[in-house]
Structure formats: C-alpha cells, structure tokens
Coordinates of N, CA, C and O in Angstrom, one line a residue:
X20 N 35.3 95.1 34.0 CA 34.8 93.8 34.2 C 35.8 92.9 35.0 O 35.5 92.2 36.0
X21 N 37.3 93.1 34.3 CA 37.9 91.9 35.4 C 38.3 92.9 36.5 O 39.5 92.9 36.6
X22 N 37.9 93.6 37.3 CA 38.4 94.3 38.4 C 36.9 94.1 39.0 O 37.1 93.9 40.2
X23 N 35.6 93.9 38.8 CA 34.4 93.1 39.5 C 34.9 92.1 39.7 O 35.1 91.9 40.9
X24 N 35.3 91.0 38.8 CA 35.3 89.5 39.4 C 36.6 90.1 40.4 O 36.2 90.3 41.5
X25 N 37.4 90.3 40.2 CA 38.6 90.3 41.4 C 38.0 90.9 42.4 O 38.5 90.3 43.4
X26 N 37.1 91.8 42.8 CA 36.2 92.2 43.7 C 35.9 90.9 44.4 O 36.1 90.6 45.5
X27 N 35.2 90.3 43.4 CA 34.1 89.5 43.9 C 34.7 88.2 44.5 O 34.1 87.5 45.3
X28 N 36.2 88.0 43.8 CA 36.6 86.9 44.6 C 37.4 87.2 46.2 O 37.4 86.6 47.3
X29 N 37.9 88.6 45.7 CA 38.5 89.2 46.9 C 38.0 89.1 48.6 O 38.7 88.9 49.6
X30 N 35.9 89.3 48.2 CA 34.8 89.6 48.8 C 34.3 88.1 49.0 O 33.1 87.9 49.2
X31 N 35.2 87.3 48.9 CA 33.9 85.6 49.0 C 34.3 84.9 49.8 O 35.4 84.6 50.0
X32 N 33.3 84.4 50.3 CA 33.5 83.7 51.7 C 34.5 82.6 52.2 O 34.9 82.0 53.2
X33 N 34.7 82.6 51.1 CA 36.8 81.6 51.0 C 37.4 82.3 50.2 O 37.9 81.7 49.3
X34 N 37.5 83.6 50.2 CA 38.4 84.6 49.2 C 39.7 84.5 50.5 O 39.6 84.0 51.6
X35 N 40.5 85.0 50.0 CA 42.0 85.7 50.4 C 42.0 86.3 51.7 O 43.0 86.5 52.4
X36 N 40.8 86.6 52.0 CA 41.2 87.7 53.5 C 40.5 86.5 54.5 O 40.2 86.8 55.7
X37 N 40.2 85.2 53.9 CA 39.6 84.1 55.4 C 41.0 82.8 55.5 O 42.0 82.5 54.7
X38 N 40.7 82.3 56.6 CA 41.4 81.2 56.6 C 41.4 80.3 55.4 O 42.5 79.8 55.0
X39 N 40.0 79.9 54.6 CA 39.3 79.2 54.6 C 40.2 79.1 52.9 O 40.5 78.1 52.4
X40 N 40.3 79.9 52.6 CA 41.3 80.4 51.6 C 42.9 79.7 51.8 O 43.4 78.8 51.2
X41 N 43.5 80.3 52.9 CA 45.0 79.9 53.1 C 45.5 78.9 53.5 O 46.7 78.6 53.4
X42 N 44.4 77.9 54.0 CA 45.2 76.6 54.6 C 44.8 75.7 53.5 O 45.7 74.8 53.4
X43 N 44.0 75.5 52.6 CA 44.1 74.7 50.9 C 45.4 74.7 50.2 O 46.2 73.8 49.7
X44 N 45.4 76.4 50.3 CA 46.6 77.0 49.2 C 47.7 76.3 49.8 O 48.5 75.7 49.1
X45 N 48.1 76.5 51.4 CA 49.3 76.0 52.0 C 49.3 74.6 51.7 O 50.4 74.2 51.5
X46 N 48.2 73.5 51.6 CA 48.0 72.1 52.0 C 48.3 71.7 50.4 O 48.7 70.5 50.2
X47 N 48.2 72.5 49.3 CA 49.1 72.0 48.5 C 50.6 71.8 48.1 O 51.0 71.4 47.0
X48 N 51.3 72.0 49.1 CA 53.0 71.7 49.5 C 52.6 70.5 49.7 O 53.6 69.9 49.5
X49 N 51.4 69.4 50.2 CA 52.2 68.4 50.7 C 51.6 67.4 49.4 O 51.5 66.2 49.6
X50 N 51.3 67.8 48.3 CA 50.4 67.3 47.4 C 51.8 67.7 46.1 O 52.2 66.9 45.3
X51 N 52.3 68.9 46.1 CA 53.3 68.9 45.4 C 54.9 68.1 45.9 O 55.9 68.3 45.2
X52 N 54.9 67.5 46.8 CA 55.9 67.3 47.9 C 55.8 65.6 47.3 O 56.5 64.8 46.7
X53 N 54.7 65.6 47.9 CA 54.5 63.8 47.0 C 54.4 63.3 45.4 O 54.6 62.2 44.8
X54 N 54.1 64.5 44.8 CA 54.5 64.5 43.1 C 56.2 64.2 43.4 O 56.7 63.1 43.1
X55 N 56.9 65.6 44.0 CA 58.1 65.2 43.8 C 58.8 64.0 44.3 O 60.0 63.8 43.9
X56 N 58.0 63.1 45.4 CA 58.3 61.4 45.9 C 58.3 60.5 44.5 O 58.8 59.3 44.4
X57 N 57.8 61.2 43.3 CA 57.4 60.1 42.0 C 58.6 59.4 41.8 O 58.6 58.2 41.4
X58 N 59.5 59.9 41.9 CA 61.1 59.9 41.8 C 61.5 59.0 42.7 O 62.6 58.5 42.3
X59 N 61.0 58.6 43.6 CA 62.0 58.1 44.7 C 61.3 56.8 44.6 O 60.1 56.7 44.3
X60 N 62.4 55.6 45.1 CA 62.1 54.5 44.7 C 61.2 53.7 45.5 O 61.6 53.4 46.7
X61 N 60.2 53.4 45.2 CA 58.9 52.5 45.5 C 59.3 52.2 47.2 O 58.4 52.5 48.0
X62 N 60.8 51.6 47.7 CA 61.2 51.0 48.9 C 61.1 51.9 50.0 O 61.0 51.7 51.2
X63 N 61.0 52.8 49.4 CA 61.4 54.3 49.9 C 59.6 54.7 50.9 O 59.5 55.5 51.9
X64 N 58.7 54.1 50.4 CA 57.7 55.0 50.6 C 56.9 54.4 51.6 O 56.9 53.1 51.6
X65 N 56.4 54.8 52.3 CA 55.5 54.7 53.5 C 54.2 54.2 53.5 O 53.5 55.0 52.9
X66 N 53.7 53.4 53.9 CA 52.4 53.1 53.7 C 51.9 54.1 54.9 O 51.4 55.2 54.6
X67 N 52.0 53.8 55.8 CA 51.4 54.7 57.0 C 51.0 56.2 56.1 O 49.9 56.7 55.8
X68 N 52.0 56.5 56.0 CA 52.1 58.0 55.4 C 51.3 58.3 53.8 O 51.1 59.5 53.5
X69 N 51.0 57.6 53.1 CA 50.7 57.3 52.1 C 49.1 56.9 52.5 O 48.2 57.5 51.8
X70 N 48.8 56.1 53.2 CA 47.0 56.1 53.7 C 47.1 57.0 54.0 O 46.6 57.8 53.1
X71 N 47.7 57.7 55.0 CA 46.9 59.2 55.6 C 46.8 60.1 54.3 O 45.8 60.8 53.9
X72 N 48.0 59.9 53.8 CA 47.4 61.4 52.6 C 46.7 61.0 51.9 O 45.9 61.9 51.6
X73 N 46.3 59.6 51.4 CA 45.0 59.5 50.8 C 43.7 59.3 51.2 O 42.8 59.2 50.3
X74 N 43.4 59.2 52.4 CA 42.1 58.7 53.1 C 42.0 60.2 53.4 O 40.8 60.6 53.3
X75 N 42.8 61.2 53.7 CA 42.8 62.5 54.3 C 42.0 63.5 52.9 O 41.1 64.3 53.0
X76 N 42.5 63.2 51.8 CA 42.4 63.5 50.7 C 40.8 63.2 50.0 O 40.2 64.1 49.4
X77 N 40.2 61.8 50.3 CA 38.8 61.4 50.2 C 37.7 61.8 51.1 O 36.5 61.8 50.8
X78 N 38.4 62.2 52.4 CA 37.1 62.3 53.3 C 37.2 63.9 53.0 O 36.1 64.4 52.7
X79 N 38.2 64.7 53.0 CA 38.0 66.1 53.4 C 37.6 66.7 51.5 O 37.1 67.8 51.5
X80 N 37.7 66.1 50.5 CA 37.1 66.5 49.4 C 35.5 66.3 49.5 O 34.7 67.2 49.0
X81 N 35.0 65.1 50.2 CA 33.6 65.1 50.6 C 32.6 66.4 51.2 O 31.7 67.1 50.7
X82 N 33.6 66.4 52.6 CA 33.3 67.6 53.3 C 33.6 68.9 52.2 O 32.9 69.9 52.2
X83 N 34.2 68.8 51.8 CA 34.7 70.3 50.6 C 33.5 70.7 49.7 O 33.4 71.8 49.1
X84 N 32.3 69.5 49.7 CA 31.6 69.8 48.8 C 30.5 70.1 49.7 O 29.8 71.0 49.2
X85 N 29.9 69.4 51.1 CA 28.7 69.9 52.0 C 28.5 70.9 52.8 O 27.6 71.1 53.5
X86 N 29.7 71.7 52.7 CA 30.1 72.9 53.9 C 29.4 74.1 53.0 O 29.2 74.2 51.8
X87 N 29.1 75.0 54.0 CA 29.2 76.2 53.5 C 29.6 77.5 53.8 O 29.2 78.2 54.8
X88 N 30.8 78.1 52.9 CA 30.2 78.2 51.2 C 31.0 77.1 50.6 O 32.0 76.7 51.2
X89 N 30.7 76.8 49.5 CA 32.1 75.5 48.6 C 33.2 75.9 48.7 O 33.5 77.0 48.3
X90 N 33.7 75.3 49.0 CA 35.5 75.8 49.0 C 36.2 75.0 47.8 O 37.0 74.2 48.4
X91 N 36.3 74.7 46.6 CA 36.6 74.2 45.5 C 38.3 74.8 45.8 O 38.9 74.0 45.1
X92 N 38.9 75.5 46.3 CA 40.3 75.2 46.4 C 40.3 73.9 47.3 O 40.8 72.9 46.7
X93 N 39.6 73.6 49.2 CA 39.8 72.7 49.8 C 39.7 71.2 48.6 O 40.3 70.1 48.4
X94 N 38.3 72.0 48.0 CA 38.3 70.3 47.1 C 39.3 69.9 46.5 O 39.9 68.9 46.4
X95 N 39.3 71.0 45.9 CA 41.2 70.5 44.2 C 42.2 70.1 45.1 O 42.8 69.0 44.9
X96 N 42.4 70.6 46.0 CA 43.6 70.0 46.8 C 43.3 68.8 47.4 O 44.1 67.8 47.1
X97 N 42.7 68.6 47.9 CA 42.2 67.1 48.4 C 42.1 66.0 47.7 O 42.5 64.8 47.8
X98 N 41.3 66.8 46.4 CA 41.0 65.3 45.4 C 43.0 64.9 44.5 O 43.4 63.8 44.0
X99 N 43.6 66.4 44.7 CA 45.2 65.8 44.5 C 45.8 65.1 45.5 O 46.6 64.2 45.2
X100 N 45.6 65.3 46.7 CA 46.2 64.7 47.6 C 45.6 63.2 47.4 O 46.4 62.4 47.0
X101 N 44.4 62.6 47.5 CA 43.7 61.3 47.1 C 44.7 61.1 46.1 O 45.6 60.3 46.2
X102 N 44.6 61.6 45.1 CA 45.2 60.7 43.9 C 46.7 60.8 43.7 O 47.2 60.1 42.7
X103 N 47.6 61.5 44.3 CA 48.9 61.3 44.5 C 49.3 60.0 46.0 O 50.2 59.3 46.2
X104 N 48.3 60.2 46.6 CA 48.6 59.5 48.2 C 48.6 57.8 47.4 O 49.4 56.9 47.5
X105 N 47.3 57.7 46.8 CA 46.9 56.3 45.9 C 47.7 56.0 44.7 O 48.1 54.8 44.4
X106 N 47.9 56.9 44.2 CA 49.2 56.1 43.3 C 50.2 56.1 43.5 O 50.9 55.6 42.7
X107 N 50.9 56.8 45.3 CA 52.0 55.9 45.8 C 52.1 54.8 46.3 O 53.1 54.1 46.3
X108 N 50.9 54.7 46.9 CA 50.3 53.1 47.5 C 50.2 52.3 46.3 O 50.5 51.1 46.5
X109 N 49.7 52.6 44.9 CA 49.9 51.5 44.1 C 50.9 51.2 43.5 O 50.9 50.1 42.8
X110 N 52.2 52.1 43.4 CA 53.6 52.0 43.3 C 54.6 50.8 44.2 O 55.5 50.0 44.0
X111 N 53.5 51.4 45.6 CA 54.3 50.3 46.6 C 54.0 48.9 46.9 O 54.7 48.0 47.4
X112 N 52.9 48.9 46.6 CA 52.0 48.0 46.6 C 52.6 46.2 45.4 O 52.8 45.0 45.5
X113 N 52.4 47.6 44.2 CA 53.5 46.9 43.3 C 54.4 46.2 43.0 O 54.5 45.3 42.2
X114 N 55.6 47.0 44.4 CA 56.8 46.8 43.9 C 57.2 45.7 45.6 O 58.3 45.1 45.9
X115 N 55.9 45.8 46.4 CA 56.3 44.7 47.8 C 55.6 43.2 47.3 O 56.3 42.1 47.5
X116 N 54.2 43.0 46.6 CA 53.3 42.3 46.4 C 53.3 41.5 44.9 O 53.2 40.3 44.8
X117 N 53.4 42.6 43.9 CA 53.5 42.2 42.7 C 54.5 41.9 41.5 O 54.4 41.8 40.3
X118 N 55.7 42.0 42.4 CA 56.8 42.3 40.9 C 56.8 40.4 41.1 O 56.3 39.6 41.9
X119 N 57.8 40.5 39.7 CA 58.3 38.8 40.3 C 59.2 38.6 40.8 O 59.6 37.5 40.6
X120 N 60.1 39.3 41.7 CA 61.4 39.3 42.8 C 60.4 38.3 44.0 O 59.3 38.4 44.4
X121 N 61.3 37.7 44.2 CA 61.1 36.6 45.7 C 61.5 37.9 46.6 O 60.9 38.2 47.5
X122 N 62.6 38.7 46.2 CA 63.6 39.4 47.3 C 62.5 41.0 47.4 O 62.3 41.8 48.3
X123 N 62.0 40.7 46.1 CA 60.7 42.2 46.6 C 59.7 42.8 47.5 O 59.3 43.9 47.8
X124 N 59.5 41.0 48.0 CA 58.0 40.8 49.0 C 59.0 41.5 50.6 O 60.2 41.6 50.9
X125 N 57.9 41.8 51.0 CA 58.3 42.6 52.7 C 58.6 41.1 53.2 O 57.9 40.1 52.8
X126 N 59.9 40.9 54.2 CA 60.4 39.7 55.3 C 59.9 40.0 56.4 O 59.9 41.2 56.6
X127 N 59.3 39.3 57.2 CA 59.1 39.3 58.3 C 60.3 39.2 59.4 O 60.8 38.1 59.6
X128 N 60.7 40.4 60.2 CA 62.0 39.8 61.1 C 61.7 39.2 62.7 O 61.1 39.7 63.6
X129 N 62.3 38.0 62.5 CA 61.9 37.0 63.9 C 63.2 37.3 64.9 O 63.3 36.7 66.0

C-alpha cells in the first residue's frame, strides 16, 4: 500500500521527476530565511523587499490553485511566503508608524 502511494506521487504531474515539484521545494529557503528575519530588529527590514515577498506570495498561491495539475506545494509555499512577507510589514509598520517614539517615525532627509 505505501509503495503505491509513493508510486503515485513519484508518477504525478508535480511529483519529483518535474520542475514543477523543485522550484516550490527550493522557494521555501526564502520563506524560511524570513522566519529567521523574526529576530532581527523591525529597523532592519525592508519594505520594498517585504511587499515583493508578500504580493509574490498572494498572487502566485492564486495561480497555484487555477493551473493544471494543483500544485499544493507551489500553494503552501506561497501562502507562507504571504504570511511571513505581511507580518514583517506589520512589524515595520509598527515600529516606523505606531510605537510612541517621536524618534521611531521614518525622517525625511533634506
């Protein structure tokens, strides 16, 4: 029985022997990569970089679900990447916009 399912995932149109398989699996380094940003201090983090991983994360979990065949790895990874990209943005967001530091908010340099 479990040497069919390992067949069967072996044999599936996002199994192990397509791309379709390996660039999910790889695209979670950048989803574990920004877990390990949790650590680093709010000042620290990028908005630029922080939309792309999360808008990158919403649109391609979309697409993850109309393609065919489903690729539920592309999805899991994406819907992590959305929700790690967004709760760095609301970390930063936080700590430029909402703390009560005067010295918190972004200066404008003239």
């Amino acid at each position: 029985m479990a040497a069919t399912k390992l067949q069967a995932f072996w044999n599936h149109p996002a199994g192990p022997k397509t791309i379709h398989f390996w660039a999910p699996t790889f695209k979670w380094g950048i989803s574990i990569a920004n877990i390990a940003d949790f650590a680093k201090p709010p000042e620290k983090i990028s908005y630029p970089q922080q939309v792309a991983v999360a808008c990158t994360g919403i649109i391609w979990s979309r697409y993850s679900l109309v393609i065919t065949p489903k690729n539920w790895n592309l999805f899991s990874v994406n819907v992590a990447m959305a929700g790690t990209g967004l709760y760095q943005l609301s970390r930063k967001i936080r700590q430029d916009y909402l703390s009560g530091e005067k010295d918190a908010a972004p200066q404008l340099q003239e």
